[in-house]
Short mmCIF file of C-alpha atoms in Angstrom, two decimals:
data_model
loop_
_atom_site.label_atom_id
_atom_site.label_comp_id
_atom_site.label_asym_id
_atom_site.label_seq_id
_atom_site.Cartn_x
_atom_site.Cartn_y
_atom_site.Cartn_z
CA MET A 1 26.48 20.02 -2.72
CA THR A 2 26.58 23.22 -0.74
CA ASN A 3 28.99 25.88 -1.54
CA ASP A 4 30.75 25.57 1.95
CA TRP A 5 31.24 21.97 1.13
CA ARG A 6 32.88 22.72 -2.28
CA LYS A 7 35.06 25.35 -0.72
CA GLN A 8 36.26 22.75 1.80
CA LEU A 9 36.82 20.11 -0.77
CA ASP A 10 38.81 22.64 -3.07
CA ALA A 11 40.99 23.60 -0.17
CA GLN A 12 41.53 19.94 0.77
CA LEU A 13 42.59 19.29 -2.99
CA LYS A 14 44.90 22.25 -2.94
CA ASP A 15 46.59 21.23 0.29
CA LEU A 16 47.09 17.69 -1.07
CA ALA A 17 48.64 19.00 -4.21
CA ILE A 18 51.01 21.31 -2.41
CA ALA A 19 52.06 18.42 -0.30
CA ALA A 20 52.72 16.33 -3.36
CA GLN A 21 54.83 19.16 -4.99
CA GLN A 22 57.15 19.43 -1.77
CA TYR A 23 59.00 16.31 -2.79
CA THR A 24 61.54 16.89 -5.68
CA ASP A 25 62.43 13.06 -6.25
CA LEU A 26 60.06 10.27 -6.63
CA THR A 27 60.27 8.81 -3.07
CA THR A 28 57.97 6.56 -1.28
CA GLU A 29 56.55 9.91 0.46
CA LYS A 30 55.91 11.65 -2.72
CA ARG A 31 54.03 8.39 -4.20
CA ILE A 32 51.98 8.50 -0.96
CA ALA A 33 51.12 12.19 -1.36
CA LEU A 34 50.18 11.68 -4.95
CA THR A 35 48.27 8.58 -4.35
CA ARG A 36 46.38 10.71 -1.74
CA LEU A 37 45.58 13.38 -4.10
CA ILE A 38 44.59 11.12 -6.92
CA ASN A 39 42.23 9.41 -4.62
CA ALA A 40 40.62 12.62 -3.36
CA ILE A 41 40.18 13.97 -6.80
CA TRP A 42 38.41 10.56 -7.97
CA GLN A 43 36.19 10.63 -4.93
CA SER A 44 35.40 14.22 -5.43
CA ASP A 45 33.56 13.80 -8.72
CA LYS A 46 35.62 16.60 -9.97
CA LEU A 47 37.01 14.63 -13.05
CA VAL A 48 35.47 15.70 -16.38
CA HIS A 49 34.94 13.07 -18.96
CA PRO A 50 34.95 14.44 -22.63
#
């Protein structure tokens, strides 16, 4: 995994997190934003298993 790819992935995850935070109530839009964020985290292999 190259450093540029990691930076790009980190930026994408940050953007998705910011998008999810923009919704105050649990609306359909917030659920979609959270689902996209969770899927991106899952696919990134950034999850740490103790």
